[in-house]
Amino acid sequence: MQGKRVLELQCVFLVFVNVLCLSPAAGPTVKPSVSLLPPSSLQISGDSAALLCLLSSYSPQGAQVSWTLDGSEITEGVQTSAESERDGRYSRSSVLTLSKARWEKGELYVCKVTHEGAPQEASFQKSQSQC
């Protein structure tokens, strides 16, 4: 009788592992909606400027965010949130904070998003009148 119990437990364990490890992710792959918000004019008149990149309504989780400034990757001043989930869809945000001097020198700001191997970008091109 004990051998039968061990066999039942092994079968339950194998089914459990199969469901967790080998089954494809539930639901379809959904690309994130990506929006880039530039700093406000009030913020630009201060000592720093922050750009906000919003990723929303994607599945599965795992979207990665990076920033470029005038074509060069930038990591200093970047804060990216953890992913949050609601109804099977994920979202996250990333903020790029720059000093006023760095903001004034830059022209093209790009938030690069990679999700399920597919890249997306949202960009902000600064005009000279915004300095």
Protein backbone atom coordinates (compact mmCIF):
# COMPACT_ATOMS: atom_id res chain seq x y z
CA MET A 1 0.00 0.00 0.00
CA GLN A 2 2.85 2.37 0.79
CA GLY A 3 4.39 1.75 -2.66
CA LYS A 4 1.12 2.82 -4.30
CA ARG A 5 1.11 6.05 -2.22
CA VAL A 6 4.69 6.85 -3.29
CA LEU A 7 3.78 6.22 -6.93
CA GLU A 8 0.74 8.53 -6.63
CA LEU A 9 2.90 11.28 -5.10
CA GLN A 10 5.48 10.89 -7.87
CA CYS A 11 2.75 11.20 -10.52
CA VAL A 12 1.30 14.30 -8.85
CA PHE A 13 4.80 15.83 -8.65
CA LEU A 14 5.51 15.09 -12.33
CA VAL A 15 2.20 16.60 -13.42
CA PHE A 16 2.86 19.66 -11.23
CA VAL A 17 6.38 20.15 -12.67
CA ASN A 18 5.07 19.65 -16.21
CA VAL A 19 2.41 22.32 -15.73
CA LEU A 20 4.84 24.82 -14.18
CA CYS A 21 7.90 24.24 -16.34
CA LEU A 22 6.87 22.82 -19.66
CA SER A 23 3.55 24.42 -20.48
CA PRO A 24 3.58 27.48 -22.74
CA ALA A 25 2.67 30.81 -21.14
CA ALA A 26 -1.04 31.43 -20.86
CA GLY A 27 -2.54 33.96 -23.21
CA PRO A 28 -1.27 35.70 -26.32
CA THR A 29 1.81 37.90 -26.60
CA VAL A 30 0.77 41.56 -26.51
CA LYS A 31 3.22 44.35 -27.37
CA PRO A 32 3.51 47.16 -24.86
CA SER A 33 2.03 50.54 -25.59
CA VAL A 34 4.99 52.93 -25.22
CA SER A 35 4.66 56.66 -24.50
CA LEU A 36 7.39 59.21 -23.85
CA LEU A 37 6.55 62.36 -21.91
CA PRO A 38 9.04 65.25 -22.05
CA PRO A 39 9.74 67.51 -19.08
CA SER A 40 7.35 70.37 -18.40
CA SER A 41 8.42 73.96 -19.08
CA LEU A 42 8.31 74.57 -15.33
CA GLN A 43 10.69 71.69 -14.73
CA ILE A 44 13.05 72.85 -17.49
CA SER A 45 13.34 76.24 -15.80
CA GLY A 46 14.66 74.48 -12.67
CA ASP A 47 17.93 72.64 -12.04
CA SER A 48 17.01 69.35 -13.74
CA ALA A 49 14.74 67.82 -16.34
CA ALA A 50 13.07 64.40 -16.35
CA LEU A 51 11.62 62.41 -19.22
CA LEU A 52 9.07 59.68 -18.45
CA CYS A 53 8.68 56.52 -20.52
CA LEU A 54 5.46 54.58 -19.88
CA LEU A 55 4.95 50.95 -20.93
CA SER A 56 1.45 49.60 -20.54
CA SER A 57 -0.88 46.71 -21.25
CA TYR A 58 1.62 44.06 -22.35
CA SER A 59 1.92 40.35 -21.85
CA PRO A 60 3.85 38.34 -20.84
CA GLN A 61 6.05 40.20 -18.39
CA GLY A 62 9.72 40.82 -19.15
CA ALA A 63 9.85 44.14 -21.02
CA GLN A 64 13.27 45.81 -20.79
CA VAL A 65 13.89 49.56 -21.03
CA SER A 66 17.00 51.51 -22.03
CA TRP A 67 17.67 55.13 -22.97
CA THR A 68 19.78 56.89 -25.56
CA LEU A 69 20.73 60.54 -25.72
CA ASP A 70 21.85 61.76 -29.15
CA GLY A 71 22.53 58.16 -30.20
CA SER A 72 24.58 57.10 -27.15
CA GLU A 73 23.23 54.78 -24.47
CA ILE A 74 22.79 56.46 -21.11
CA THR A 75 22.42 54.73 -17.74
CA GLU A 76 23.17 57.53 -15.28
CA GLY A 77 19.99 59.15 -13.98
CA VAL A 78 17.75 56.25 -15.08
CA GLN A 79 15.22 54.75 -12.69
CA THR A 80 12.99 51.95 -13.96
CA SER A 81 10.13 50.60 -11.88
CA ALA A 82 9.34 46.98 -11.24
CA GLU A 83 6.65 45.52 -13.47
CA SER A 84 3.14 45.59 -12.08
CA GLU A 85 0.37 43.21 -13.16
CA ARG A 86 -3.35 43.77 -13.49
CA ASP A 87 -5.76 41.33 -15.13
CA GLY A 88 -2.89 39.47 -16.82
CA ARG A 89 -1.37 42.60 -18.39
CA TYR A 90 1.80 44.30 -17.23
CA SER A 91 3.07 47.85 -17.00
CA ARG A 92 6.19 49.69 -15.88
CA SER A 93 7.76 53.12 -16.13
CA SER A 94 11.24 54.52 -16.55
CA VAL A 95 12.45 58.02 -15.74
CA LEU A 96 15.54 59.67 -17.18
CA THR A 97 16.64 62.62 -15.01
CA LEU A 98 19.22 65.00 -16.41
CA SER A 99 20.96 68.09 -15.08
CA LYS A 100 19.88 71.35 -16.66
CA ALA A 101 23.25 71.59 -18.47
CA ARG A 102 22.92 68.06 -19.90
CA TRP A 103 19.33 68.76 -20.95
CA GLU A 104 20.41 71.93 -22.75
CA LYS A 105 23.16 70.09 -24.69
CA GLY A 106 21.00 67.15 -25.78
CA GLU A 107 18.80 67.03 -28.88
CA LEU A 108 17.31 63.55 -29.31
CA TYR A 109 16.05 61.43 -26.41
CA VAL A 110 14.94 57.84 -27.08
CA CYS A 111 13.30 55.30 -24.80
CA LYS A 112 14.06 51.84 -26.21
CA VAL A 113 11.85 48.93 -25.20
CA THR A 114 12.51 45.25 -25.88
CA HIS A 115 9.70 42.76 -25.28
CA GLU A 116 9.74 39.15 -26.44
CA GLY A 117 12.73 39.99 -28.66
CA ALA A 118 10.90 42.76 -30.54
CA PRO A 119 12.31 46.30 -30.18
CA GLN A 120 10.16 49.44 -29.99
CA GLU A 121 11.12 53.07 -29.54
CA ALA A 122 9.54 56.30 -28.41
CA SER A 123 11.52 59.47 -29.01
CA PHE A 124 11.51 63.16 -28.24
CA GLN A 125 13.35 65.60 -30.52
CA LYS A 126 14.11 68.85 -28.75
CA SER A 127 13.80 72.02 -30.80
CA GLN A 128 16.14 74.95 -30.21
CA SER A 129 13.31 77.04 -28.78
CA GLN A 130 12.97 74.62 -25.83
CA CYS A 131 16.42 75.35 -24.38
